Amino acid sequence: MVRLKNDNFSIAQICRSGQCFRMDILGNKRAEAIGLVAFGKYLEVFQEGNEISLDCTQEDYDHIWKSYFDMDTDYAKIISRIDATDSYLMSAAAFGSGIRILRQDLWEMIISFIISQQNHIKRIRRCIRLLCERYGEKRVAPNGVEYYVFPTPKALSQARIEDLYACNLGYRSRYIYETANAVLHREINMEKLAGACYADASRELLKLCGVGAKVADCICLFALHKMEAFPKDTHINKVLAARYPNGFPFDRYHDCGGVLQQYLFFYHLNGMS
DNA sequence: CATCAGGCGAGAC
DNA sequence: GTCTCGCCTGAT
């Protein structure tokens, strides 16, 4: 068990923020408890106040989870930069101050956010669960929990389009099929993407079938940690139209727009108005 | 029952 | 380049 303290970390907010589709509430009443699958591992996280416990070895924390939860970024500092006269953004940031921009797996984010288009979170999660159960490797965690890792590009490329329809993917089935094959045949360079700047990464991702501006931004933000990416989905567009009729100050927040997007999105879905 | 979800591709112009 | 339209499926 690895124990931490952090005033800007809420496992419940991270879970409900919608950036990770493989994070589930465990139902522990004393503490916020979440089980998640990422990078081939299963992890349980418990939290009471600002005290966080991760059920993993120190080695796994140092090599996987510290980066995954973006523990080296000071979110209080980002929040302190918000224009104090922007009361809506101040409220949104206060409401979601425990959200962190995870550093998730690139391939998993590509598929997950292709699935997310014109879709509800409930169905998105079911689609991903079915893909993992049917095409991912089954494993057992040290504590005995059985889980499925996210399927590899090769495993998904071997699925027929009709099999993908059976995973409830609907018209996205063809996108998944095309993208899995494109990645398998190295039509885009996944290694190069990791080190690319935001503009180059976006351009490369847009080559994939089923990836448009919004999905590319989600991948840039949640996998490549491009904090300037500001995904504009239907909810955010409503917020921007209602609260920022004269335009959102993207320039002021150019290097942390993605964090603010998450605060606005989370506040809109879970908070007031 | 209609509408709409964390949009995108294809075709028209 | 910009605009429109159709799309799987199920929650509400």
Tab-separated table of C-alpha atoms (C1' of nucleotides) in Angstrom, chain A residues 18 171 210 212 215 235 238, chain B residues 4-10:
chain	number	residue	atom	x	y	z
A	18	GLY	CA	-15.456	10.978	-17.772
A	171	TYR	CA	-21.790	2.763	-37.006
A	210	GLY	CA	-13.409	8.194	-37.045
A	212	GLY	CA	-12.148	14.425	-36.072
A	215	VAL	CA	-11.778	13.251	-30.685
A	235	HIS	CA	-21.798	20.334	-23.505
A	238	LYS	CA	-23.436	25.094	-24.611
B	4	DC	C1'	-30.322	13.621	-28.584
B	5	DA	C1'	-25.964	11.762	-26.759
B	6	DG	C1'	-18.564	14.060	-25.091
B	7	DG	C1'	-19.010	13.855	-33.968
B	8	DC	C1'	-17.592	12.282	-38.135
B	9	DG	C1'	-17.334	10.929	-43.114
B	10	DA	C1'	-19.000	11.577	-47.561
